Coordinates of C-alpha atoms and ligand atoms in Angstrom, one line a residue:
M1 CA 47.5 -35.5 -23.4
L2 CA 49.6 -39.1 -22.3
E3 CA 46.7 -41.1 -22.7
A4 CA 47.1 -43.8 -25.4
S5 CA 45.0 -46.3 -26.2
V6 CA 47.4 -49.2 -23.9
P7 CA 46.7 -47.8 -20.7
N8 CA 49.7 -47.4 -18.9
P9 CA 50.6 -50.4 -16.5
Y10 CA 53.4 -48.1 -14.8
S11 CA 53.1 -45.4 -11.8
P12 CA 55.9 -44.8 -9.5
A13 CA 55.9 -45.3 -6.1
P14 CA 55.5 -42.6 -3.9
L15 CA 58.5 -41.3 -2.2
A16 CA 59.2 -43.1 1.6
K17 CA 58.2 -41.2 4.4
N18 CA 60.6 -42.1 6.5
P19 CA 64.1 -41.8 5.8
D20 CA 65.5 -45.5 7.0
D21 CA 62.9 -47.1 4.9
R22 CA 64.4 -44.9 1.6
G23 CA 67.5 -47.4 2.0
K24 CA 65.3 -50.5 1.1
Q25 CA 65.5 -51.9 -2.6
D26 CA 62.7 -51.4 -4.7
P27 CA 60.5 -54.8 -4.8
E28 CA 62.0 -54.8 -8.8
E29 CA 65.3 -54.6 -8.2
T30 CA 64.6 -58.4 -6.6
M31 CA 62.7 -59.8 -9.2
S32 CA 63.6 -62.8 -11.4
R33 CA 64.5 -62.8 -15.1
D34 CA 61.3 -64.1 -16.0
Q35 CA 59.6 -61.2 -13.9
I36 CA 61.1 -58.8 -15.7
E37 CA 61.0 -60.0 -19.5
A38 CA 57.1 -60.1 -18.3
L39 CA 57.1 -56.8 -17.1
Q40 CA 59.1 -55.6 -19.7
T41 CA 56.4 -56.9 -22.8
E42 CA 54.0 -55.0 -20.6
R43 CA 55.1 -52.1 -21.0
L44 CA 56.5 -52.5 -24.2
R45 CA 53.3 -52.9 -25.5
W46 CA 51.7 -49.3 -23.7
S47 CA 55.6 -47.7 -24.4
L48 CA 55.1 -48.2 -28.1
H49 CA 51.4 -47.1 -28.3
H50 CA 52.3 -43.9 -26.4
A51 CA 55.0 -42.6 -28.5
Y52 CA 52.8 -43.3 -31.6
E53 CA 50.4 -41.9 -30.5
N54 CA 51.0 -38.8 -28.6
A55 CA 54.6 -37.6 -30.7
P56 CA 54.2 -36.7 -34.3
G57 CA 57.8 -37.5 -35.0
Y58 CA 57.4 -41.4 -33.5
K59 CA 54.2 -41.7 -35.6
E60 CA 56.1 -40.1 -38.7
H61 CA 59.1 -42.4 -38.1
F62 CA 57.0 -45.5 -37.8
D63 CA 54.4 -45.0 -40.5
A64 CA 57.8 -44.8 -43.0
H65 CA 58.8 -48.2 -41.9
G66 CA 55.3 -49.5 -42.2
V67 CA 54.8 -51.4 -38.6
H68 CA 52.5 -50.2 -36.2
P69 CA 52.9 -50.7 -32.8
S70 CA 49.9 -52.9 -32.3
D71 CA 52.2 -55.4 -34.5
F72 CA 54.4 -55.9 -31.1
K73 CA 53.0 -58.8 -29.6
A74 CA 56.0 -60.2 -27.2
L75 CA 59.7 -59.2 -26.7
E76 CA 60.9 -60.5 -30.2
D77 CA 58.5 -58.2 -32.0
L78 CA 61.0 -55.1 -30.8
A79 CA 63.2 -56.0 -34.0
K80 CA 60.0 -55.3 -35.9
F81 CA 60.6 -51.1 -34.9
P82 CA 63.1 -48.8 -37.0
Y83 CA 66.2 -47.9 -34.5
T84 CA 66.6 -44.1 -33.7
D85 CA 69.4 -41.7 -33.8
K86 CA 71.0 -38.8 -32.6
E87 CA 69.6 -37.5 -36.4
F88 CA 66.4 -38.9 -34.9
L89 CA 65.9 -36.0 -32.4
R90 CA 67.6 -33.5 -34.6
K91 CA 65.4 -33.9 -37.0
N92 CA 62.5 -33.3 -35.1
Y93 CA 63.8 -30.9 -33.1
P94 CA 63.4 -29.3 -30.2
F95 CA 59.9 -30.9 -29.4
K96 CA 58.3 -33.4 -31.9
A97 CA 59.5 -36.4 -30.6
F98 CA 58.4 -35.6 -27.1
A99 CA 54.9 -37.2 -26.0
A100 CA 54.0 -34.4 -23.5
T101 CA 54.8 -30.7 -24.5
G102 CA 51.6 -29.0 -22.5
S103 CA 51.8 -28.5 -18.9
E104 CA 52.9 -32.3 -17.7
L105 CA 56.3 -31.4 -18.7
R106 CA 58.0 -30.5 -15.8
R107 CA 62.1 -30.2 -16.5
I108 CA 63.9 -29.7 -19.9
H109 CA 67.9 -30.5 -20.0
A110 CA 69.7 -30.6 -23.0
S111 CA 73.0 -31.6 -24.5
S112 CA 75.7 -29.5 -25.4
G113 CA 76.0 -30.4 -28.9
T114 CA 78.9 -30.2 -31.1
T115 CA 77.3 -29.1 -34.0
G116 CA 75.7 -25.6 -32.3
Q117 CA 72.3 -28.0 -32.6
P118 CA 71.9 -29.2 -28.8
T119 CA 69.8 -32.9 -28.3
V120 CA 66.7 -31.5 -26.4
V121 CA 65.0 -33.9 -23.5
G122 CA 62.3 -33.8 -21.4
Y123 CA 60.4 -34.7 -18.3
T124 CA 57.1 -35.0 -15.9
D125 CA 56.9 -35.6 -13.3
D126 CA 56.5 -39.1 -13.3
D127 CA 59.7 -39.1 -15.3
L128 CA 61.4 -37.4 -12.6
A129 CA 60.4 -39.7 -9.7
T130 CA 61.3 -42.8 -11.8
W131 CA 64.8 -40.7 -12.7
A132 CA 65.5 -40.0 -8.5
T133 CA 64.2 -43.7 -7.7
L134 CA 66.5 -44.8 -10.3
V135 CA 69.9 -42.8 -9.0
A136 CA 68.9 -43.3 -5.8
R137 CA 68.7 -47.6 -6.4
C138 CA 72.7 -47.0 -8.1
F139 CA 73.7 -45.2 -5.0
R140 CA 71.6 -48.0 -2.8
A141 CA 73.6 -50.8 -4.6
G142 CA 77.3 -48.4 -4.5
G143 CA 77.1 -48.6 -0.5
I144 CA 75.8 -45.2 -0.3
R145 CA 72.8 -45.0 3.0
P146 CA 69.9 -42.7 4.2
G147 CA 71.7 -40.2 6.9
D148 CA 75.1 -40.1 5.1
K149 CA 76.4 -37.1 3.1
V150 CA 77.3 -37.0 -0.4
H151 CA 79.2 -34.8 -2.4
N152 CA 78.0 -33.9 -6.0
A153 CA 80.5 -32.6 -7.9
Y154 CA 79.2 -33.8 -11.3
G155 CA 78.1 -30.2 -13.2
Y156 CA 74.5 -28.3 -12.3
G157 CA 72.6 -27.0 -15.2
L158 CA 71.3 -28.1 -18.8
F159 CA 73.9 -31.6 -18.4
T160 CA 72.0 -34.3 -16.7
G161 CA 74.7 -35.6 -14.2
G162 CA 74.4 -32.9 -11.9
L163 CA 70.4 -32.6 -11.0
G164 CA 70.4 -36.6 -11.6
A165 CA 72.5 -37.4 -9.2
H166 CA 71.6 -34.0 -6.5
Y167 CA 67.5 -35.9 -6.8
G168 CA 68.1 -39.9 -6.6
A169 CA 70.7 -38.7 -3.2
E170 CA 67.9 -37.1 -2.2
R171 CA 65.7 -39.7 -2.7
L172 CA 67.5 -42.3 -1.1
G173 CA 67.5 -39.7 2.4
A174 CA 70.9 -39.0 1.7
A175 CA 72.4 -35.7 2.2
V176 CA 74.5 -33.7 -0.5
I177 CA 75.7 -31.3 -1.0
P178 CA 75.9 -30.0 -4.6
M179 CA 79.2 -28.2 -5.2
S180 CA 79.3 -29.0 -8.7
G181 CA 82.4 -29.0 -11.2
G182 CA 85.5 -27.0 -11.0
Q183 CA 86.8 -24.7 -7.9
T184 CA 89.0 -27.1 -7.2
E185 CA 90.2 -26.0 -3.8
K186 CA 86.9 -25.3 -3.0
Q187 CA 86.2 -29.0 -3.3
V188 CA 88.6 -29.9 -1.2
Q189 CA 87.9 -27.5 1.2
L190 CA 84.5 -28.6 1.6
L191 CA 85.8 -32.4 1.4
T192 CA 88.0 -31.6 4.4
D193 CA 85.7 -29.6 6.8
F194 CA 82.3 -31.4 6.0
E195 CA 83.0 -35.0 5.8
P196 CA 81.2 -36.5 3.3
S197 CA 81.0 -40.4 3.2
A198 CA 80.7 -40.3 -0.4
I199 CA 81.4 -38.4 -3.4
L200 CA 80.1 -37.8 -7.6
S201 CA 82.6 -37.0 -10.1
T202 CA 83.5 -37.9 -13.4
P203 CA 86.9 -40.1 -12.9
T204 CA 88.8 -37.8 -14.2
Y205 CA 87.8 -35.4 -12.5
L206 CA 88.1 -36.9 -9.3
L207 CA 91.6 -37.2 -10.3
T208 CA 92.3 -33.2 -10.7
I209 CA 90.4 -33.4 -7.0
A210 CA 93.2 -36.1 -5.7
D211 CA 95.6 -33.3 -7.2
G212 CA 94.0 -30.5 -5.5
F213 CA 94.4 -32.6 -2.2
K214 CA 98.1 -33.0 -2.7
K215 CA 98.4 -29.2 -4.1
M216 CA 97.4 -27.9 -0.4
G217 CA 99.6 -30.4 1.5
L218 CA 96.5 -33.0 2.2
D219 CA 96.8 -36.9 1.5
P220 CA 93.5 -38.2 0.1
R221 CA 93.7 -41.0 1.7
T222 CA 93.0 -39.4 4.6
S223 CA 90.1 -38.1 3.6
S224 CA 86.5 -39.2 5.3
L225 CA 85.6 -40.3 1.5
K226 CA 84.4 -44.3 1.7
T227 CA 82.7 -44.1 -1.7
A228 CA 82.7 -42.8 -4.8
I229 CA 79.8 -42.6 -7.4
L230 CA 81.8 -42.2 -11.0
G231 CA 80.5 -41.5 -15.0
A232 CA 79.8 -39.5 -17.4
E233 CA 82.9 -40.2 -19.3
P234 CA 84.7 -43.6 -20.0
W235 CA 87.4 -45.5 -17.4
T236 CA 88.7 -48.9 -16.9
E237 CA 89.6 -51.3 -14.4
E238 CA 93.2 -49.7 -14.0
M239 CA 92.0 -46.5 -13.3
R240 CA 88.6 -47.7 -10.5
R241 CA 92.4 -49.2 -8.6
E242 CA 94.1 -45.6 -9.2
I243 CA 91.5 -43.7 -7.6
E244 CA 90.8 -46.3 -5.1
Q245 CA 94.2 -46.3 -4.4
A246 CA 94.1 -42.5 -4.1
F247 CA 91.4 -42.3 -1.8
D248 CA 91.2 -44.8 0.0
L249 CA 87.7 -45.4 -1.2
D250 CA 85.5 -48.1 -3.3
A251 CA 84.7 -46.7 -6.4
L252 CA 81.9 -47.5 -8.5
D253 CA 80.4 -47.3 -12.2
I254 CA 76.8 -45.2 -13.1
Y255 CA 75.8 -45.0 -16.2
G256 CA 73.5 -43.5 -18.5
L257 CA 72.8 -40.8 -21.5
S258 CA 70.6 -37.8 -21.6
E259 CA 68.6 -38.8 -24.4
V260 CA 67.3 -42.5 -22.4
M261 CA 67.1 -40.3 -19.2
G262 CA 70.3 -39.5 -17.8
P263 CA 73.1 -40.9 -15.4
G264 CA 71.3 -43.8 -13.6
V265 CA 70.3 -46.0 -16.6
A266 CA 73.1 -48.6 -15.0
G267 CA 75.2 -49.0 -11.6
E268 CA 77.4 -51.0 -10.2
S269 CA 76.7 -53.1 -6.9
V270 CA 79.5 -52.9 -4.6
E271 CA 79.9 -56.3 -3.3
T272 CA 80.4 -57.2 -6.7
K273 CA 82.2 -54.7 -8.1
D274 CA 81.6 -56.5 -11.9
G275 CA 79.9 -53.9 -14.0
S276 CA 77.1 -51.6 -13.7
H277 CA 73.2 -53.7 -13.9
I278 CA 70.9 -52.3 -16.7
W279 CA 67.6 -51.3 -14.6
E280 CA 65.3 -54.1 -16.8
D281 CA 62.4 -52.8 -15.0
H282 CA 62.5 -49.5 -17.4
F283 CA 64.7 -49.8 -20.0
R284 CA 64.9 -52.8 -22.8
P285 CA 68.5 -53.1 -24.1
E286 CA 69.8 -54.7 -27.4
I287 CA 73.3 -55.0 -28.4
I288 CA 73.6 -54.7 -32.3
D289 CA 76.1 -54.7 -35.1
P290 CA 76.7 -51.6 -35.3
L291 CA 77.6 -51.7 -39.6
T292 CA 75.0 -54.7 -40.2
D293 CA 72.5 -53.5 -37.5
E294 CA 71.6 -57.1 -36.7
V295 CA 70.0 -57.8 -33.1
L296 CA 73.3 -59.9 -31.6
E297 CA 72.7 -62.3 -28.4
T298 CA 73.9 -62.0 -25.0
G299 CA 77.3 -61.7 -24.7
R300 CA 79.0 -60.5 -27.8
P301 CA 80.1 -57.1 -28.4
G302 CA 78.1 -54.5 -30.6
E303 CA 76.7 -51.3 -29.6
L304 CA 74.7 -50.8 -27.3
V305 CA 70.6 -50.1 -28.2
F306 CA 67.4 -49.0 -25.7
T307 CA 64.4 -48.5 -25.4
S308 CA 62.4 -46.9 -22.5
L309 CA 59.4 -48.7 -21.3
T310 CA 58.1 -45.8 -18.5
K311 CA 58.8 -42.8 -19.8
Q312 CA 56.3 -40.5 -20.5
A313 CA 57.8 -37.2 -22.0
L314 CA 60.2 -37.9 -23.8
P315 CA 60.5 -41.8 -25.4
I316 CA 62.3 -43.4 -26.7
I317 CA 62.5 -46.1 -29.1
R318 CA 65.8 -48.6 -30.0
Y319 CA 67.5 -45.8 -29.3
R320 CA 71.6 -46.4 -30.8
T321 CA 73.9 -44.8 -28.1
H322 CA 76.5 -45.2 -30.2
D323 CA 77.8 -47.2 -26.7
L324 CA 80.0 -50.0 -27.7
T325 CA 80.1 -52.6 -24.8
R326 CA 78.2 -56.4 -24.2
L327 CA 75.6 -57.4 -22.1
L328 CA 76.3 -60.0 -19.2
P329 CA 73.7 -62.2 -17.1
G330 CA 72.5 -60.2 -13.7
T331 CA 74.4 -61.4 -10.2
S332 CA 73.7 -58.9 -8.0
H333 CA 70.7 -58.4 -9.2
P334 CA 69.8 -61.8 -11.4
G335 CA 66.8 -60.3 -13.2
H336 CA 68.9 -57.6 -14.5
R337 CA 71.4 -57.6 -17.2
R338 CA 75.2 -56.3 -16.7
M339 CA 76.8 -54.2 -19.2
G340 CA 80.5 -55.0 -19.4
R341 CA 82.8 -51.9 -19.4
I342 CA 81.8 -49.3 -22.2
T343 CA 85.1 -49.5 -24.6
G344 CA 84.3 -46.0 -26.7
R345 CA 82.1 -44.3 -28.4
S346 CA 81.9 -45.4 -31.9
D347 CA 82.4 -42.0 -32.6
D348 CA 85.0 -41.5 -30.7
M349 CA 86.7 -44.3 -32.1
I350 CA 90.3 -43.4 -33.4
I351 CA 91.2 -44.9 -37.0
L352 CA 94.7 -44.8 -37.5
R353 CA 96.2 -46.2 -41.0
G354 CA 93.1 -48.4 -41.1
V355 CA 93.9 -49.7 -37.6
N356 CA 90.5 -49.4 -34.7
L357 CA 91.3 -48.2 -31.6
F358 CA 89.9 -46.3 -28.8
P359 CA 91.3 -44.1 -25.7
S360 CA 90.7 -46.5 -23.4
Q361 CA 92.6 -48.9 -24.4
I362 CA 96.1 -46.6 -24.0
E363 CA 94.4 -45.7 -20.8
E364 CA 94.8 -49.2 -19.8
L365 CA 98.4 -50.0 -21.2
A366 CA 99.3 -46.1 -19.9
L367 CA 98.6 -46.7 -16.0
K368 CA 100.2 -49.9 -15.9
E369 CA 103.3 -48.1 -16.2
P370 CA 104.6 -46.7 -12.4
A371 CA 106.4 -44.3 -13.6
L372 CA 103.7 -42.6 -16.3
S373 CA 100.2 -40.9 -14.2
P374 CA 96.8 -41.5 -15.7
H375 CA 96.9 -37.5 -17.2
F376 CA 97.6 -37.6 -21.5
T377 CA 96.2 -36.6 -24.4
L378 CA 96.1 -38.0 -28.2
E379 CA 96.9 -36.1 -30.9
I380 CA 97.0 -37.2 -34.0
T381 CA 97.6 -35.4 -37.3
R382 CA 98.7 -36.0 -40.7
P383 CA 102.1 -34.9 -42.3
D384 CA 102.5 -36.3 -45.8
R385 CA 99.4 -37.4 -45.7
M386 CA 100.2 -40.6 -43.1
D387 CA 99.1 -40.4 -40.3
Q388 CA 100.6 -39.9 -37.0
M389 CA 99.5 -40.9 -33.4
A390 CA 101.2 -38.9 -30.9
V391 CA 100.8 -39.3 -26.3
N392 CA 101.4 -36.5 -24.7
I393 CA 101.1 -37.7 -21.1
E394 CA 102.5 -36.5 -18.0
R395 CA 105.3 -38.1 -15.7
R396 CA 104.5 -38.8 -11.8
D397 CA 105.2 -36.5 -9.4
H398 CA 107.6 -39.1 -8.0
A399 CA 109.2 -40.0 -10.8
T400 CA 112.5 -38.8 -12.4
L401 CA 112.6 -38.0 -16.0
E402 CA 114.8 -40.9 -16.9
E403 CA 112.4 -43.3 -15.3
A404 CA 109.7 -41.9 -17.2
Q405 CA 111.5 -42.0 -20.2
A406 CA 112.3 -45.4 -20.3
C407 CA 108.5 -46.0 -19.1
A408 CA 107.4 -44.2 -22.2
A409 CA 109.5 -46.2 -24.3
H410 CA 107.9 -49.6 -23.0
L411 CA 104.3 -48.0 -23.2
Q412 CA 105.0 -47.4 -27.1
K413 CA 106.2 -51.4 -27.4
E414 CA 102.7 -52.6 -25.4
I415 CA 100.6 -50.1 -27.6
K416 CA 102.3 -51.3 -31.0
I417 CA 101.6 -55.3 -29.6
K418 CA 98.7 -55.1 -28.0
I419 CA 96.8 -52.1 -30.1
G420 CA 99.1 -52.5 -33.3
S421 CA 99.5 -48.8 -33.8
S422 CA 102.8 -46.9 -34.1
C423 CA 102.9 -44.2 -32.4
T424 CA 105.4 -41.4 -30.5
I425 CA 104.9 -40.9 -26.7
N426 CA 105.9 -37.0 -24.9
V427 CA 106.4 -37.5 -21.5
V428 CA 105.7 -34.1 -20.3
D429 CA 106.1 -32.4 -16.4
P430 CA 103.4 -33.2 -14.1
E431 CA 100.8 -30.1 -14.5
T432 CA 101.1 -29.7 -17.8
L433 CA 97.8 -31.1 -19.6
A434 CA 94.9 -29.6 -19.2
R435 CA 92.3 -30.8 -16.5
S436 CA 88.3 -30.9 -17.5
S437 CA 86.0 -30.4 -14.5
G438 CA 83.5 -32.9 -15.9
K439 CA 84.5 -34.9 -19.0
L440 CA 87.4 -35.4 -20.7
K441 CA 88.9 -34.7 -24.0
R442 CA 91.0 -36.9 -24.7
I443 CA 91.2 -36.9 -28.2
Y444 CA 93.1 -33.6 -30.7
D445 CA 92.2 -34.7 -34.3
L446 CA 94.6 -32.2 -36.5
R447 CA 94.2 -34.7 -39.5
D448 CA 91.3 -32.6 -40.8
K449 CA 93.5 -29.0 -40.7
D450 CA 96.8 -29.9 -42.1
Ligands
DLL501 O1 77.1 -38.6 -19.4 C1 74.8 -39.4 -18.5 C2 75.9 -39.5 -16.5 C3 76.1 -38.1 -15.6 C4 75.9 -40.7 -16.3 C5 76.9 -38.9 -14.7 C6 76.6 -41.1 -15.6 C7 77.1 -40.2 -14.5 P1 75.6 -37.6 -21.3 O2 76.0 -36.6 -21.2 O3 74.1 -37.5 -22.4 O4 75.0 -37.8 -20.4 O5 76.5 -38.4 -22.0 C8 76.0 -39.1 -22.0 O6 78.5 -40.6 -21.6 O7 76.6 -41.8 -24.2 C9 78.4 -42.3 -23.1 O8 79.5 -42.5 -24.5 C10 79.6 -42.1 -21.6 N1 79.1 -42.0 -20.4 C11 78.0 -41.8 -19.1 N2 78.6 -42.8 -18.8 C12 79.5 -43.6 -19.5 C13 80.2 -44.9 -18.0 C14 75.8 -38.4 -19.1 N3 79.7 -45.0 -16.9 C15 77.3 -40.6 -22.9 N4 81.2 -44.8 -18.6 C16 77.3 -41.8 -23.1 C17 81.3 -45.0 -19.6 C18 79.6 -43.4 -19.7 N5 80.7 -44.2 -20.4

């Protein structure tokens, strides 16, 4: 079933028997740009053939667009192939985009899906080994080492965060505490008693855990944590500073999405802290203009698109992520390009009286206000057919209401000047807005209901 007319040039490296060896870089991490591009060309040839010959959904899609894998000869030929997106996966629900559905299939994950039908993704043994290897690579780049204790607060289950991070940490030779999300008091207790050096969590849930420490009369800065590897939702440099100061640790980014693999598609190095390197020995990224679909050159902002080079069960060809960012040259891993921070998802963009804005822009400005906390929601309504946005934001524990109101007035002006939107700001008491135990919902768009 997994045979394609072009032989597979890749099989994952076996797990190093000696845990200390798991702390070493993979040979692909140190490849030059030229070596990476040669590898991508060879692997893409296989991946396109594999998708076409083994996944009926891809055969139909390529045929409908009049392309065949043999049209791919060099990297630039990738642009001849059609894009795919969530809609493509929905159309092929559950398994028609899979290239392995028999006994080779080892695991299935699914996204929650707001519209009822989840997005289903699958893995073979080799896919799981590759996934763990890449997550381990992210953790190592972030400063975690074999022998470290790692507290995993990503949710376990169909979400790829929990199990993806779990097996990556084990592959690195760390000891995992599989806590999952929620039960904040218990999180604090285990963090205090087991003294892990690293935590894996969403950035907003780590803030909730920081509050949990304080509620129990403990100072998060005295915890054993030295490293936090954070992802699954957009976050800003201001949020990094907030978290690093709250816990006295290094906070690093990890990026990924279920369709492409899960966490570990890209990860950030502690030495440079300058954005996540995309592991280009396994994924070929492109940035496109989301409106014209045109491919943009490295450096220009647009929508991130991925093609998998080695995935077996669910190949991903030119998958539109809706994530908005840009590609930058590699630094700590010069052969692999970095991604800028995700400014938002094109489907998270709020269009407020013609002005486009993302929650991360509000986060960036709000965190500059000393009396306002990072806990906020955005509520959009349309009274009298005019869009209105209210920012509901908690004041900080130590701030008085007057101080918070003054900061809110300043924030309102800053939002007007820097983003171009008028809004109202409601300062609320600490601990009054809903907390998440994973990905936080910030936007409450009530416009349809008006
Ligand atoms: O969130 C995988 C993951 C788990 C990544 C744990 C990192 C850590 P999905 O549930 O499919 O998968 O959601 C993927 O989350 O398209 C982005 O919009 C967003 N996202 C993920 N990581 C980041 C990040 C997981 N580091 C969607 N920065 C993606 C910003 C992120 N957004």
